[in-house]
Tab-separated table of C-alpha atoms and ligand atoms in Angstrom:
chain	number	residue	atom	x	y	z
A	1	MET	CA	0.000	0.000	0.000
A	2	GLU	CA	1.315	3.444	-0.852
A	3	GLU	CA	2.079	5.489	2.182
A	4	ILE	CA	0.654	8.908	2.802
A	5	LYS	CA	1.976	10.913	5.677
A	6	ILE	CA	-0.087	13.640	7.301
A	7	THR	CA	1.688	16.243	9.427
A	8	PHE	CA	-0.422	18.591	11.520
A	9	LEU	CA	1.640	21.766	11.535
A	10	GLY	CA	-1.124	23.764	13.175
A	11	THR	CA	-4.577	22.983	14.469
A	12	GLY	CA	-5.600	26.129	16.314
A	13	SER	CA	-7.929	28.652	14.760
A	14	ALA	CA	-8.480	32.401	15.077
A	15	MET	CA	-5.609	33.001	17.496
A	16	PRO	CA	-2.534	30.904	18.250
A	17	THR	CA	-1.841	29.542	21.714
A	18	LYS	CA	1.319	28.172	23.270
A	19	GLU	CA	0.297	24.681	22.228
A	20	HIS	CA	-1.528	25.323	18.952
A	21	ASN	CA	-0.301	27.162	15.881
A	22	HIS	CA	-2.650	28.426	13.183
A	23	PRO	CA	-4.006	25.865	10.685
A	24	ALA	CA	-1.638	24.118	8.280
A	25	ILE	CA	-1.454	20.460	7.308
A	26	LEU	CA	1.102	18.769	5.104
A	27	ALA	CA	0.097	15.692	3.077
A	28	SER	CA	3.141	13.826	1.737
A	29	PHE	CA	3.117	10.869	-0.659
A	30	ALA	CA	5.240	9.769	-3.619
A	31	ASN	CA	6.793	12.989	-4.989
A	32	GLU	CA	4.102	15.254	-3.605
A	33	ASN	CA	4.128	17.501	-0.553
A	34	ILE	CA	0.798	19.282	-0.476
A	35	LEU	CA	0.288	22.033	2.063
A	36	ILE	CA	-3.325	22.604	3.071
A	37	ASP	CA	-3.647	26.166	4.398
A	38	CYS	CA	-0.759	28.187	5.737
A	39	GLY	CA	-1.498	30.068	8.930
A	40	GLU	CA	0.967	32.523	10.420
A	41	GLY	CA	4.012	30.740	11.846
A	42	THR	CA	3.756	27.719	9.539
A	43	GLN	CA	7.387	28.121	8.471
A	44	ARG	CA	8.601	27.654	12.035
A	45	GLN	CA	6.301	24.663	12.426
A	46	PHE	CA	8.084	23.123	9.402
A	47	ARG	CA	11.423	23.585	11.156
A	48	ILE	CA	10.123	22.207	14.438
A	49	ALA	CA	8.726	19.155	12.619
A	50	GLY	CA	12.089	18.672	10.866
A	51	LEU	CA	10.538	19.256	7.436
A	52	ASN	CA	11.806	21.334	4.549
A	53	PRO	CA	9.357	23.851	3.025
A	54	MET	CA	11.395	23.734	-0.211
A	55	LYS	CA	9.832	20.335	-0.829
A	56	ILE	CA	6.296	21.756	-1.073
A	57	THR	CA	4.837	20.953	-4.492
A	58	ARG	CA	1.332	22.388	-4.164
A	59	ILE	CA	-0.702	24.530	-1.798
A	60	PHE	CA	-4.457	24.115	-1.284
A	61	ILE	CA	-6.123	27.152	0.291
A	62	THR	CA	-9.473	26.468	1.923
A	63	HIS	CA	-10.421	30.142	2.335
A	64	TRP	CA	-8.863	33.552	2.780
A	65	HIS	CA	-9.504	34.232	6.452
A	66	GLY	CA	-6.295	35.501	8.039
A	67	ASP	CA	-5.789	32.588	10.395
A	68	HIS	CA	-5.575	30.200	7.404
A	69	ILE	CA	-3.314	32.226	5.088
A	70	LEU	CA	-1.157	34.777	6.906
A	71	GLY	CA	1.817	32.422	6.749
A	72	LEU	CA	1.887	32.644	2.956
A	73	PRO	CA	3.867	35.913	2.575
A	74	GLY	CA	6.625	34.625	4.866
A	75	LEU	CA	6.674	31.227	3.228
A	76	PHE	CA	6.894	32.769	-0.259
A	77	GLN	CA	9.700	35.038	0.925
A	78	THR	CA	11.656	32.049	2.224
A	79	LEU	CA	11.094	30.071	-0.981
A	80	ALA	CA	12.244	33.058	-3.053
A	81	LEU	CA	15.363	33.546	-0.903
A	82	SER	CA	16.116	29.818	-1.076
A	83	ASP	CA	15.862	29.770	-4.856
A	84	TYR	CA	12.804	27.513	-5.138
A	85	ARG	CA	13.056	26.026	-8.637
A	86	LYS	CA	9.815	24.094	-9.077
A	87	THR	CA	6.571	25.575	-10.335
A	88	LEU	CA	4.577	26.256	-7.195
A	89	LYS	CA	0.967	25.316	-7.841
A	90	VAL	CA	-1.580	27.096	-5.687
A	91	TYR	CA	-5.265	26.156	-5.663
A	92	GLY	CA	-8.071	27.917	-3.875
A	93	PRO	CA	-11.602	29.282	-4.033
A	94	LYS	CA	-12.743	32.307	-6.023
A	95	GLY	CA	-10.571	35.349	-5.231
A	96	THR	CA	-7.356	33.342	-4.859
A	97	LYS	CA	-5.698	34.871	-7.961
A	98	ARG	CA	-6.162	38.404	-6.686
A	99	PHE	CA	-4.885	37.578	-3.192
A	100	ILE	CA	-1.804	35.789	-4.515
A	101	GLU	CA	-1.022	38.804	-6.703
A	102	LEU	CA	-1.208	41.039	-3.638
A	103	ILE	CA	1.183	38.772	-1.740
A	104	GLN	CA	3.608	38.668	-4.690
A	105	GLU	CA	3.783	42.462	-4.554
A	106	LEU	CA	4.846	42.274	-0.918
A	107	ILE	CA	7.735	39.921	-1.460
A	108	PHE	CA	11.226	41.205	-2.017
A	109	ASP	CA	12.738	39.796	-5.229
A	110	PHE	CA	9.865	37.401	-5.952
A	111	HIS	CA	10.992	35.217	-8.819
A	112	ILE	CA	9.173	31.972	-8.113
A	113	ASP	CA	7.356	30.353	-10.975
A	114	ILE	CA	3.812	30.210	-9.631
A	115	GLU	CA	0.572	28.848	-11.095
A	116	VAL	CA	-2.696	29.854	-9.463
A	117	HIS	CA	-5.968	28.037	-9.996
A	118	GLU	CA	-9.435	28.895	-8.689
A	119	VAL	CA	-10.912	25.435	-8.601
A	120	SER	CA	-14.109	23.400	-8.509
A	121	GLY	CA	-14.889	19.694	-8.906
A	122	ARG	CA	-12.014	17.366	-9.819
A	123	PHE	CA	-9.113	19.736	-10.398
A	124	ILE	CA	-6.067	17.452	-10.429
A	125	ASN	CA	-5.911	14.139	-12.244
A	126	GLU	CA	-2.447	12.624	-12.275
A	127	ASN	CA	-1.512	9.006	-12.979
A	128	THR	CA	-1.228	8.168	-9.311
A	129	PHE	CA	-3.762	10.445	-7.617
A	130	PHE	CA	-6.558	12.923	-8.097
A	131	ALA	CA	-7.886	15.815	-6.043
A	132	GLU	CA	-11.409	17.143	-5.706
A	133	THR	CA	-12.961	20.148	-4.073
A	134	ALA	CA	-16.409	21.208	-2.959
A	135	GLU	CA	-17.771	24.574	-1.902
A	136	MET	CA	-18.353	25.079	1.814
A	137	HIS	CA	-20.504	27.521	3.807
A	138	HIS	CA	-18.362	29.995	5.678
A	139	GLY	CA	-19.479	33.515	4.787
A	140	THR	CA	-16.604	33.834	2.275
A	141	PRO	CA	-15.674	31.614	-0.695
A	142	ALA	CA	-14.437	28.406	0.940
A	143	ASN	CA	-13.375	24.989	-0.324
A	144	ALA	CA	-12.949	21.594	1.246
A	145	TYR	CA	-10.564	19.150	-0.452
A	146	SER	CA	-10.009	15.478	-0.892
A	147	ILE	CA	-6.939	13.681	-2.184
A	148	THR	CA	-7.392	10.180	-3.564
A	149	LEU	CA	-4.472	7.884	-4.278
A	150	LYS	CA	-5.561	5.659	-7.134
A	151	ASP	CA	-5.672	1.863	-6.948
A	152	ARG	CA	-2.532	0.329	-8.405
A	153	ILE	CA	-2.154	-2.958	-10.235
A	154	LYS	CA	0.741	-4.900	-8.757
A	155	LEU	CA	2.428	-8.121	-9.801
A	156	ASP	CA	2.804	-10.898	-7.283
A	157	LYS	CA	6.576	-11.302	-7.443
A	158	LYS	CA	6.617	-14.587	-5.549
A	159	LYS	CA	4.246	-16.185	-8.038
A	160	LEU	CA	6.243	-14.823	-10.976
A	161	LYS	CA	9.398	-16.306	-9.487
A	162	LYS	CA	7.698	-19.672	-9.118
A	163	LEU	CA	6.656	-19.566	-12.760
A	164	LYS	CA	10.270	-18.743	-13.661
A	165	LEU	CA	9.019	-15.992	-15.912
A	166	PRO	CA	11.988	-13.943	-17.120
A	167	ASN	CA	12.007	-10.176	-17.164
A	168	SER	CA	10.360	-9.670	-20.542
A	169	PRO	CA	7.522	-7.768	-22.215
A	170	LEU	CA	5.272	-10.594	-21.024
A	171	ILE	CA	5.391	-9.059	-17.558
A	172	GLY	CA	4.059	-5.789	-18.916
A	173	GLN	CA	1.226	-7.621	-20.638
A	174	LEU	CA	0.293	-9.368	-17.410
A	175	ALA	CA	0.363	-6.044	-15.568
A	176	ALA	CA	-2.020	-4.685	-18.207
A	177	GLY	CA	-4.407	-7.530	-17.394
A	178	LYS	CA	-3.643	-9.657	-20.475
A	179	ASP	CA	-3.147	-13.423	-20.268
A	180	VAL	CA	0.122	-14.599	-21.835
A	181	ILE	CA	1.614	-17.812	-23.206
A	182	PHE	CA	5.003	-18.788	-21.787
A	183	LYS	CA	6.748	-22.015	-22.865
A	184	GLY	CA	3.472	-23.249	-24.314
A	185	LYS	CA	1.644	-22.664	-21.028
A	186	LYS	CA	-1.054	-20.084	-20.506
A	187	ILE	CA	-0.557	-17.745	-17.554
A	188	LYS	CA	-3.668	-15.928	-16.503
A	189	ALA	CA	-3.183	-12.310	-15.501
A	190	LYS	CA	-5.740	-12.558	-12.713
A	191	ASN	CA	-3.598	-15.224	-11.034
A	192	VAL	CA	-0.465	-13.096	-10.802
A	193	VAL	CA	-1.702	-9.536	-10.382
A	194	TYR	CA	-3.484	-7.940	-7.472
A	195	ILE	CA	-4.946	-4.545	-6.703
A	196	ASP	CA	-3.122	-2.331	-4.259
A	197	LYS	CA	-6.042	-0.327	-2.872
A	198	GLY	CA	-5.711	3.453	-2.950
A	199	LYS	CA	-6.584	5.844	-0.134
A	200	LYS	CA	-8.835	8.844	0.179
A	201	ILE	CA	-8.268	11.669	2.621
A	202	THR	CA	-10.646	14.572	3.010
A	203	PHE	CA	-9.927	17.937	4.596
A	204	VAL	CA	-12.913	19.978	5.768
A	205	MET	CA	-11.784	23.115	7.528
A	206	ASP	CA	-13.920	26.085	8.643
A	207	THR	CA	-17.507	25.586	7.576
A	208	SER	CA	-20.988	25.228	8.907
A	209	TYR	CA	-22.723	21.923	8.271
A	210	ASN	CA	-23.558	21.330	4.608
A	211	THR	CA	-24.293	18.406	2.325
A	212	ASN	CA	-21.352	19.183	-0.023
A	213	ALA	CA	-19.001	18.290	2.828
A	214	ILE	CA	-20.811	15.000	3.388
A	215	GLU	CA	-20.677	14.204	-0.338
A	216	LEU	CA	-16.969	15.041	-0.627
A	217	ALA	CA	-16.065	13.028	2.465
A	218	LYS	CA	-17.891	9.910	1.244
A	219	ASN	CA	-15.692	6.776	1.205
A	220	SER	CA	-12.770	8.564	2.825
A	221	ASP	CA	-10.280	6.471	4.740
A	222	ILE	CA	-9.443	9.524	6.807
A	223	LEU	CA	-11.534	12.634	7.375
A	224	ILE	CA	-9.845	15.665	8.903
A	225	ALA	CA	-12.448	18.181	9.999
A	226	GLU	CA	-12.295	21.252	12.162
A	227	GLN	CA	-14.868	21.541	14.845
A	228	GLN	CA	-18.088	22.746	13.355
A	229	GLU	CA	-18.842	26.378	13.974
A	230	LEU	CA	-22.043	27.544	15.527
A	231	LYS	CA	-21.946	30.809	13.620
A	232	SER	CA	-20.594	30.698	10.096
A	233	THR	CA	-19.384	34.267	9.783
A	234	ASN	CA	-18.023	35.197	13.174
A	235	ILE	CA	-14.633	33.549	13.590
A	236	LEU	CA	-13.137	35.767	16.242
A	237	PRO	CA	-14.058	35.616	19.914
A	238	PRO	CA	-15.798	38.756	21.207
A	239	ARG	CA	-13.375	41.547	22.061
A	240	LYS	CA	-12.959	42.549	25.672
A	241	GLN	CA	-14.674	45.809	26.536
A	242	GLN	CA	-12.224	48.681	26.464
A	243	ARG	CA	-11.992	50.663	29.682
B	1	LIG	ZN1	-12.464	30.938	8.542
């Protein structure tokens, strides 16, 4: 089974505490390191977790409330200073392009190659995984996301060894589900291949209850959800009366 590693870099909302940084989660698998939200202080959380922000491949923004995104300017600055060479792909709800442009203006010597996508539905479809989004209810454009690692067809190496099948194009045919003839004997693909089941992980951050979230989270192996809000628009605690 392909491994996916989830690192909770921050789980607090609105304001940080000694124990909880602002929201940021890193999902790592194969060659991907996908950062979901980037609250203030996320860079330091990377260091504390012993992770390298230069390895980020994509960023998914759930929504543009400060507690979920104020780490972006600092992170971009660090990537620019460290000579980040990949194309940084940023995905988010409506408004994301404008906000990213504003951040780019803030950064000294910003020369990162950046691609920004305002997304809906299935917005990434690679050979090994796909990603989907659904609109949430949060008083501002907001997305939830799921990442699905696709099922993989694998060859049972022990069985192949027993059959004394040499490394040849026949193996590729078996992997493609085709039966083959070897030394006059038929080898059925279904006897030597098996399915390595994929995994689905869904991230539902700030939102009030809605059926899109339920639909997106369906069949997830892991669901990461912030505590449901009682009020969808008021994210800050009431201010203390000034004296
Ligand atoms: Zn929010």
